[in-house]
Amino acid sequence: MPLASISSHIEVSDNPKLHIEQLGKWLSQNHLGELRENCILLSQDHFPESEYFESRYLRFKEIAGQLASISYERFINDFDWIFEMLFQVSQQMSDAYEDYVCWDSGIPVTMSEFLRKAQPGTPYYIGGIYQYHY
């Protein structure tokens, strides 16, 4: 989604230093990486220790198991439940309500997508902090 299409929901942070510090603490507490001088450095070696991924993985497996065990009849007749379960399983991969990161393209991606696609040890510099109101 182009940033311009959601610009009415975005405002520049009134306290970017605080938000950057909070991001650094969050990365460290979740064993995902660290913040050095406005630069995110990820450490995927520690990702398996992270509650961030572990809880999502367990929920993903639970939902996928429920979906895998449905009957053909339920597949045909229970659209709402199936659609909700598909939404829930996709949320475990990329939660639309979590923090977003803008890469070079300027298109915001969820923190989950960023963490999975970013290269460990590559510095990712923070150019600004925005608050997104949905």
CSV table of N, CA and C in Angstrom, one decimal:
chain,number,residue,atom,x,y,z
A,1,MET,N,0.9,-1.2,0.0
A,1,MET,CA,0.0,0.0,0.0
A,1,MET,C,0.9,1.2,0.0
A,2,PRO,N,0.7,2.1,-0.9
A,2,PRO,CA,1.5,3.3,-1.0
A,2,PRO,C,1.3,4.2,0.3
A,3,LEU,N,2.4,4.7,0.8
A,3,LEU,CA,2.3,5.6,2.0
A,3,LEU,C,1.3,6.7,1.9
A,4,ALA,N,1.2,7.2,0.7
A,4,ALA,CA,0.3,8.4,0.5
A,4,ALA,C,-1.2,7.9,0.7
A,5,SER,N,-1.5,6.7,0.5
A,5,SER,CA,-2.9,6.3,0.7
A,5,SER,C,-3.3,6.1,2.2
A,6,ILE,N,-2.3,6.1,3.1
A,6,ILE,CA,-2.6,6.0,4.5
A,6,ILE,C,-2.1,7.3,5.2
A,7,SER,N,-1.7,8.3,4.5
A,7,SER,CA,-1.1,9.5,5.2
A,7,SER,C,-2.0,10.2,6.2
A,8,SER,N,-3.3,10.1,6.0
A,8,SER,CA,-4.2,10.7,7.0
A,8,SER,C,-4.2,10.0,8.3
A,9,HIS,N,-3.6,8.8,8.4
A,9,HIS,CA,-3.5,8.1,9.6
A,9,HIS,C,-2.1,8.2,10.3
A,10,ILE,N,-1.2,8.9,9.6
A,10,ILE,CA,0.2,9.0,10.1
A,10,ILE,C,0.6,10.4,10.5
A,11,GLU,N,1.3,10.4,11.6
A,11,GLU,CA,1.8,11.7,12.1
A,11,GLU,C,3.2,11.5,12.6
A,12,VAL,N,4.1,12.6,12.4
A,12,VAL,CA,5.4,12.5,12.9
A,12,VAL,C,5.4,12.4,14.4
A,13,SER,N,6.2,11.6,15.0
A,13,SER,CA,6.3,11.4,16.4
A,13,SER,C,6.7,12.7,17.1
A,14,ASP,N,6.1,13.0,18.2
A,14,ASP,CA,6.4,14.2,19.0
A,14,ASP,C,7.6,13.9,19.9
A,15,ASN,N,8.0,12.7,20.0
A,15,ASN,CA,9.2,12.3,20.9
A,15,ASN,C,9.9,11.2,20.3
A,16,PRO,N,10.6,11.4,19.1
A,16,PRO,CA,11.3,10.3,18.4
A,16,PRO,C,12.4,9.6,19.3
A,17,LYS,N,13.1,10.4,20.1
A,17,LYS,CA,14.2,9.8,20.9
A,17,LYS,C,13.6,8.7,21.8
A,18,LEU,N,12.5,9.0,22.5
A,18,LEU,CA,11.8,8.1,23.4
A,18,LEU,C,11.4,6.8,22.6
A,19,HIS,N,10.8,7.0,21.4
A,19,HIS,CA,10.3,5.9,20.6
A,19,HIS,C,11.5,5.0,20.1
A,20,ILE,N,12.6,5.6,19.8
A,20,ILE,CA,13.8,4.9,19.4
A,20,ILE,C,14.3,4.1,20.5
A,21,GLU,N,14.4,4.7,21.7
A,21,GLU,CA,14.8,4.0,22.9
A,21,GLU,C,13.9,2.8,23.2
A,22,GLN,N,12.6,3.0,23.1
A,22,GLN,CA,11.7,1.9,23.3
A,22,GLN,C,11.9,0.8,22.3
A,23,LEU,N,12.1,1.1,21.1
A,23,LEU,CA,12.4,0.1,20.1
A,23,LEU,C,13.7,-0.7,20.4
A,24,GLY,N,14.7,0.0,20.9
A,24,GLY,CA,15.9,-0.7,21.3
A,24,GLY,C,15.7,-1.6,22.4
A,25,LYS,N,15.0,-1.2,23.4
A,25,LYS,CA,14.7,-2.1,24.6
A,25,LYS,C,13.9,-3.3,24.1
A,26,TRP,N,12.9,-3.0,23.3
A,26,TRP,CA,12.0,-4.1,22.8
A,26,TRP,C,12.8,-5.2,22.0
A,27,LEU,N,13.7,-4.7,21.1
A,27,LEU,CA,14.6,-5.6,20.4
A,27,LEU,C,15.4,-6.5,21.3
A,28,SER,N,16.0,-5.8,22.3
A,28,SER,CA,16.9,-6.5,23.2
A,28,SER,C,16.1,-7.5,24.1
A,29,GLN,N,15.0,-7.1,24.6
A,29,GLN,CA,14.2,-7.9,25.5
A,29,GLN,C,13.7,-9.2,24.8
A,30,ASN,N,13.4,-9.0,23.5
A,30,ASN,CA,12.9,-10.1,22.7
A,30,ASN,C,14.0,-10.9,22.0
A,31,HIS,N,15.2,-10.7,22.3
A,31,HIS,CA,16.3,-11.4,21.7
A,31,HIS,C,16.3,-11.3,20.2
A,32,LEU,N,16.0,-10.1,19.7
A,32,LEU,CA,15.9,-10.0,18.2
A,32,LEU,C,17.1,-9.2,17.6
A,33,GLY,N,17.7,-8.4,18.5
A,33,GLY,CA,18.8,-7.5,18.0
A,33,GLY,C,19.0,-6.4,19.0
A,34,GLU,N,19.7,-5.4,18.5
A,34,GLU,CA,20.0,-4.2,19.4
A,34,GLU,C,20.0,-3.0,18.6
A,35,LEU,N,20.0,-1.9,19.3
A,35,LEU,CA,20.0,-0.5,18.7
A,35,LEU,C,21.3,0.1,19.1
A,36,ARG,N,22.0,0.6,18.1
A,36,ARG,CA,23.3,1.3,18.3
A,36,ARG,C,23.3,2.6,17.5
A,37,GLU,N,23.3,3.7,18.2
A,37,GLU,CA,23.3,5.0,17.5
A,37,GLU,C,22.3,5.1,16.4
A,38,ASN,N,21.0,5.0,16.7
A,38,ASN,CA,20.0,5.0,15.7
A,38,ASN,C,20.1,4.0,14.5
A,39,CYS,N,20.7,2.9,14.9
A,39,CYS,CA,20.9,1.8,13.9
A,39,CYS,C,20.4,0.5,14.5
A,40,ILE,N,19.6,-0.2,13.7
A,40,ILE,CA,19.1,-1.5,14.2
A,40,ILE,C,20.0,-2.5,13.6
A,41,LEU,N,20.5,-3.4,14.5
A,41,LEU,CA,21.3,-4.6,14.1
A,41,LEU,C,20.6,-5.8,14.6
A,42,LEU,N,20.2,-6.6,13.7
A,42,LEU,CA,19.4,-7.9,14.0
A,42,LEU,C,20.4,-9.0,14.2
A,43,SER,N,20.0,-9.9,15.1
A,43,SER,CA,20.8,-11.1,15.4
A,43,SER,C,19.9,-12.3,15.3
A,44,GLN,N,19.8,-12.9,14.1
A,44,GLN,CA,18.9,-14.0,13.9
A,44,GLN,C,19.3,-15.2,14.6
A,45,ASP,N,20.6,-15.2,15.1
A,45,ASP,CA,21.1,-16.4,15.9
A,45,ASP,C,20.2,-16.6,17.1
A,46,HIS,N,19.7,-15.5,17.6
A,46,HIS,CA,18.9,-15.5,18.9
A,46,HIS,C,17.4,-15.6,18.6
A,47,PHE,N,16.9,-15.6,17.4
A,47,PHE,CA,15.5,-15.6,17.1
A,47,PHE,C,14.8,-16.8,17.7
A,48,PRO,N,15.4,-18.0,17.7
A,48,PRO,CA,14.7,-19.2,18.3
A,48,PRO,C,14.5,-19.0,19.8
A,49,GLU,N,15.2,-18.1,20.5
A,49,GLU,CA,15.0,-17.8,21.9
A,49,GLU,C,13.9,-16.8,22.1
A,50,SER,N,13.4,-16.2,21.1
A,50,SER,CA,12.5,-15.1,21.2
A,50,SER,C,11.0,-15.5,21.4
A,51,GLU,N,10.4,-15.0,22.4
A,51,GLU,CA,9.0,-15.2,22.7
A,51,GLU,C,8.2,-14.6,21.5
A,52,TYR,N,8.7,-13.6,20.9
A,52,TYR,CA,8.0,-12.9,19.8
A,52,TYR,C,7.7,-14.0,18.7
A,53,PHE,N,8.7,-14.8,18.3
A,53,PHE,CA,8.4,-15.8,17.3
A,53,PHE,C,7.8,-17.1,17.8
A,54,GLU,N,8.2,-17.4,19.0
A,54,GLU,CA,7.7,-18.7,19.6
A,54,GLU,C,6.2,-18.7,19.8
A,55,SER,N,5.7,-17.6,20.4
A,55,SER,CA,4.2,-17.5,20.6
A,55,SER,C,3.5,-17.5,19.3
A,56,ARG,N,4.0,-16.8,18.3
A,56,ARG,CA,3.4,-16.8,17.0
A,56,ARG,C,3.4,-18.2,16.3
A,57,TYR,N,4.5,-18.9,16.5
A,57,TYR,CA,4.7,-20.2,15.9
A,57,TYR,C,3.7,-21.2,16.5
A,58,LEU,N,3.6,-21.2,17.8
A,58,LEU,CA,2.6,-22.1,18.5
A,58,LEU,C,1.2,-21.8,18.1
A,59,ARG,N,0.8,-20.5,18.0
A,59,ARG,CA,-0.5,-20.2,17.6
A,59,ARG,C,-0.8,-20.6,16.1
A,60,PHE,N,0.2,-20.3,15.3
A,60,PHE,CA,0.2,-20.7,13.8
A,60,PHE,C,-0.1,-22.2,13.7
A,61,LYS,N,0.7,-23.0,14.4
A,61,LYS,CA,0.5,-24.5,14.4
A,61,LYS,C,-0.9,-24.9,14.9
A,62,GLU,N,-1.4,-24.2,15.9
A,62,GLU,CA,-2.7,-24.6,16.5
A,62,GLU,C,-3.8,-24.3,15.5
A,63,ILE,N,-3.7,-23.1,14.9
A,63,ILE,CA,-4.8,-22.8,13.9
A,63,ILE,C,-4.7,-23.6,12.6
A,64,ALA,N,-3.4,-23.8,12.2
A,64,ALA,CA,-3.2,-24.7,11.0
A,64,ALA,C,-3.8,-26.1,11.2
A,65,GLY,N,-3.6,-26.6,12.4
A,65,GLY,CA,-4.1,-27.9,12.8
A,65,GLY,C,-5.6,-28.0,12.7
A,66,GLN,N,-6.2,-26.9,13.2
A,66,GLN,CA,-7.7,-26.9,13.2
A,66,GLN,C,-8.2,-26.8,11.7
A,67,LEU,N,-7.5,-26.0,10.9
A,67,LEU,CA,-7.9,-26.0,9.5
A,67,LEU,C,-7.7,-27.3,8.8
A,68,ALA,N,-6.6,-28.0,9.1
A,68,ALA,CA,-6.2,-29.2,8.4
A,68,ALA,C,-7.2,-30.3,8.8
A,69,SER,N,-7.9,-30.2,9.9
A,69,SER,CA,-8.7,-31.3,10.3
A,69,SER,C,-10.2,-31.1,10.0
A,70,ILE,N,-10.6,-30.0,9.3
A,70,ILE,CA,-12.0,-29.8,9.0
A,70,ILE,C,-12.5,-30.8,8.0
A,71,SER,N,-13.8,-31.1,8.1
A,71,SER,CA,-14.4,-32.0,7.1
A,71,SER,C,-14.7,-31.3,5.8
A,72,TYR,N,-14.9,-32.0,4.8
A,72,TYR,CA,-15.3,-31.5,3.5
A,72,TYR,C,-16.6,-30.7,3.6
A,73,GLU,N,-17.5,-31.2,4.4
A,73,GLU,CA,-18.8,-30.5,4.6
A,73,GLU,C,-18.6,-29.1,5.3
A,74,ARG,N,-17.7,-29.1,6.3
A,74,ARG,CA,-17.5,-27.8,6.9
A,74,ARG,C,-16.8,-26.9,6.0
A,75,PHE,N,-15.9,-27.4,5.2
A,75,PHE,CA,-15.2,-26.6,4.2
A,75,PHE,C,-16.2,-25.9,3.3
A,76,ILE,N,-17.2,-26.6,2.9
A,76,ILE,CA,-18.2,-26.1,2.0
A,76,ILE,C,-19.2,-25.1,2.7
A,77,ASN,N,-19.6,-25.4,3.9
A,77,ASN,CA,-20.7,-24.7,4.6
A,77,ASN,C,-20.3,-23.7,5.7
A,78,ASP,N,-19.1,-23.7,6.1
A,78,ASP,CA,-18.7,-22.8,7.3
A,78,ASP,C,-17.8,-21.7,6.8
A,79,PHE,N,-18.2,-20.9,5.9
A,79,PHE,CA,-17.3,-19.9,5.3
A,79,PHE,C,-16.8,-18.9,6.4
A,80,ASP,N,-17.6,-18.4,7.3
A,80,ASP,CA,-17.2,-17.4,8.2
A,80,ASP,C,-16.1,-17.9,9.1
A,81,TRP,N,-16.3,-19.1,9.7
A,81,TRP,CA,-15.2,-19.7,10.6
A,81,TRP,C,-13.9,-19.9,9.8
A,82,ILE,N,-14.0,-20.5,8.6
A,82,ILE,CA,-12.8,-20.7,7.8
A,82,ILE,C,-12.1,-19.4,7.5
A,83,PHE,N,-12.8,-18.4,7.1
A,83,PHE,CA,-12.3,-17.1,6.7
A,83,PHE,C,-11.6,-16.5,8.0
A,84,GLU,N,-12.2,-16.6,9.1
A,84,GLU,CA,-11.6,-16.1,10.4
A,84,GLU,C,-10.3,-16.8,10.7
A,85,MET,N,-10.3,-18.1,10.6
A,85,MET,CA,-9.1,-18.9,10.9
A,85,MET,C,-8.0,-18.6,9.9
A,86,LEU,N,-8.3,-18.4,8.6
A,86,LEU,CA,-7.3,-18.0,7.7
A,86,LEU,C,-6.7,-16.6,8.0
A,87,PHE,N,-7.6,-15.7,8.5
A,87,PHE,CA,-7.1,-14.4,8.9
A,87,PHE,C,-6.2,-14.5,10.1
A,88,GLN,N,-6.6,-15.4,11.1
A,88,GLN,CA,-5.8,-15.6,12.3
A,88,GLN,C,-4.5,-16.2,12.0
A,89,VAL,N,-4.4,-17.1,11.1
A,89,VAL,CA,-3.1,-17.8,10.8
A,89,VAL,C,-2.2,-16.8,10.0
A,90,SER,N,-2.8,-15.9,9.2
A,90,SER,CA,-2.0,-14.9,8.5
A,90,SER,C,-1.5,-13.9,9.5
A,91,GLN,N,-2.2,-13.6,10.5
A,91,GLN,CA,-1.8,-12.6,11.6
A,91,GLN,C,-0.6,-13.1,12.3
A,92,GLN,N,-0.4,-14.4,12.4
A,92,GLN,CA,0.8,-14.9,13.1
A,92,GLN,C,2.1,-14.7,12.2
A,93,MET,N,1.9,-14.6,10.9
A,93,MET,CA,3.0,-14.3,10.1
A,93,MET,C,3.3,-12.8,10.0
A,94,SER,N,2.2,-12.0,9.9
A,94,SER,CA,2.4,-10.5,9.7
A,94,SER,C,1.1,-9.9,10.2
A,95,ASP,N,1.2,-9.3,11.4
A,95,ASP,CA,0.0,-8.7,12.1
A,95,ASP,C,-0.2,-7.3,11.6
A,96,ALA,N,-1.3,-7.0,11.0
A,96,ALA,CA,-1.6,-5.7,10.5
A,96,ALA,C,-1.6,-4.6,11.5
A,97,TYR,N,-1.7,-5.0,12.8
A,97,TYR,CA,-1.8,-4.0,13.9
A,97,TYR,C,-0.5,-3.8,14.6
A,98,GLU,N,0.6,-4.4,14.1
A,98,GLU,CA,1.9,-4.2,14.8
A,98,GLU,C,2.7,-3.0,14.2
A,99,ASP,N,3.9,-2.8,14.7
A,99,ASP,CA,4.7,-1.7,14.2
A,99,ASP,C,5.1,-2.0,12.7
A,100,TYR,N,5.3,-0.9,12.0
A,100,TYR,CA,5.7,-1.0,10.6
A,100,TYR,C,7.1,-0.3,10.4
A,101,VAL,N,7.8,-0.8,9.4
A,101,VAL,CA,9.1,-0.3,9.0
A,101,VAL,C,9.0,0.1,7.5
A,102,CYS,N,9.6,1.2,7.1
A,102,CYS,CA,9.7,1.6,5.7
A,102,CYS,C,11.1,1.3,5.2
A,103,TRP,N,11.2,0.6,4.2
A,103,TRP,CA,12.5,0.3,3.6
A,103,TRP,C,12.7,1.3,2.4
A,104,ASP,N,13.7,1.0,1.6
A,104,ASP,CA,14.0,1.9,0.5
A,104,ASP,C,12.8,2.3,-0.4
A,105,SER,N,12.0,1.3,-0.6
A,105,SER,CA,10.8,1.6,-1.5
A,105,SER,C,9.8,2.6,-0.9
A,106,GLY,N,9.9,2.8,0.4
A,106,GLY,CA,9.0,3.7,1.0
A,106,GLY,C,7.6,3.1,1.4
A,107,ILE,N,7.5,1.8,1.0
A,107,ILE,CA,6.3,1.1,1.4
A,107,ILE,C,6.4,0.5,2.7
A,108,PRO,N,5.5,0.8,3.6
A,108,PRO,CA,5.6,0.2,5.0
A,108,PRO,C,5.3,-1.3,5.0
A,109,VAL,N,6.2,-2.0,5.7
A,109,VAL,CA,6.0,-3.5,6.0
A,109,VAL,C,5.9,-3.7,7.5
A,110,THR,N,5.2,-4.7,7.8
A,110,THR,CA,5.1,-5.0,9.3
A,110,THR,C,6.5,-5.4,9.9
A,111,MET,N,6.6,-5.2,11.2
A,111,MET,CA,7.8,-5.6,11.9
A,111,MET,C,8.1,-7.1,11.7
A,112,SER,N,7.1,-7.9,11.6
A,112,SER,CA,7.3,-9.3,11.4
A,112,SER,C,8.0,-9.6,10.0
A,113,GLU,N,7.5,-8.9,9.0
A,113,GLU,CA,8.1,-9.1,7.7
A,113,GLU,C,9.5,-8.5,7.7
A,114,PHE,N,9.7,-7.4,8.3
A,114,PHE,CA,11.1,-6.8,8.4
A,114,PHE,C,12.0,-7.8,9.1
A,115,LEU,N,11.6,-8.3,10.2
A,115,LEU,CA,12.5,-9.2,11.0
A,115,LEU,C,12.8,-10.4,10.2
A,116,ARG,N,11.9,-10.9,9.4
A,116,ARG,CA,12.1,-12.2,8.6
A,116,ARG,C,13.0,-11.9,7.4
A,117,LYS,N,12.9,-10.7,6.8
A,117,LYS,CA,13.6,-10.5,5.6
A,117,LYS,C,14.9,-9.7,5.7
A,118,ALA,N,15.1,-9.0,6.8
A,118,ALA,CA,16.3,-8.2,7.0
A,118,ALA,C,17.5,-9.1,7.1
A,119,GLN,N,18.7,-8.6,6.7
A,119,GLN,CA,19.9,-9.4,6.8
A,119,GLN,C,20.6,-9.2,8.1
A,120,PRO,N,20.9,-10.3,8.8
A,120,PRO,CA,21.6,-10.1,10.1
A,120,PRO,C,22.9,-9.4,10.0
A,121,GLY,N,23.2,-8.5,10.9
A,121,GLY,CA,24.5,-7.8,10.9
A,121,GLY,C,24.5,-6.6,10.0
A,122,THR,N,23.5,-6.5,9.1
A,122,THR,CA,23.4,-5.3,8.2
A,122,THR,C,22.8,-4.1,9.0
A,123,PRO,N,23.4,-3.0,9.0
A,123,PRO,CA,22.8,-1.9,9.8
A,123,PRO,C,21.6,-1.3,9.1
A,124,TYR,N,20.6,-1.1,9.8
A,124,TYR,CA,19.4,-0.4,9.3
A,124,TYR,C,19.2,0.8,10.1
A,125,TYR,N,19.4,2.0,9.4
A,125,TYR,CA,19.3,3.3,10.1
A,125,TYR,C,17.9,3.8,10.2
A,126,ILE,N,17.6,4.4,11.4
A,126,ILE,CA,16.3,4.9,11.6
A,126,ILE,C,16.3,6.4,11.1
A,127,GLY,N,15.5,6.7,10.1
A,127,GLY,CA,15.4,8.0,9.6
A,127,GLY,C,14.3,8.9,10.2
A,128,GLY,N,13.4,8.2,10.9
A,128,GLY,CA,12.3,8.9,11.5
A,128,GLY,C,11.3,8.0,12.2
A,129,ILE,N,10.5,8.5,13.0
A,129,ILE,CA,9.5,7.7,13.7
A,129,ILE,C,8.2,8.3,13.5
A,130,TYR,N,7.2,7.5,13.0
A,130,TYR,CA,5.9,8.0,12.8
A,130,TYR,C,4.9,7.2,13.7
A,131,GLN,N,3.8,7.8,14.0
A,131,GLN,CA,2.8,7.1,14.7
A,131,GLN,C,1.6,6.9,13.8
A,132,TYR,N,1.2,5.7,13.7
A,132,TYR,CA,0.1,5.3,12.8
A,132,TYR,C,-1.1,5.0,13.6
A,133,HIS,N,-2.2,5.7,13.3
A,133,HIS,CA,-3.4,5.5,14.0
A,133,HIS,C,-4.4,4.8,13.1
A,134,TYR,N,-4.8,3.7,13.5
A,134,TYR,CA,-5.8,2.9,12.7
A,134,TYR,C,-7.1,2.8,13.4
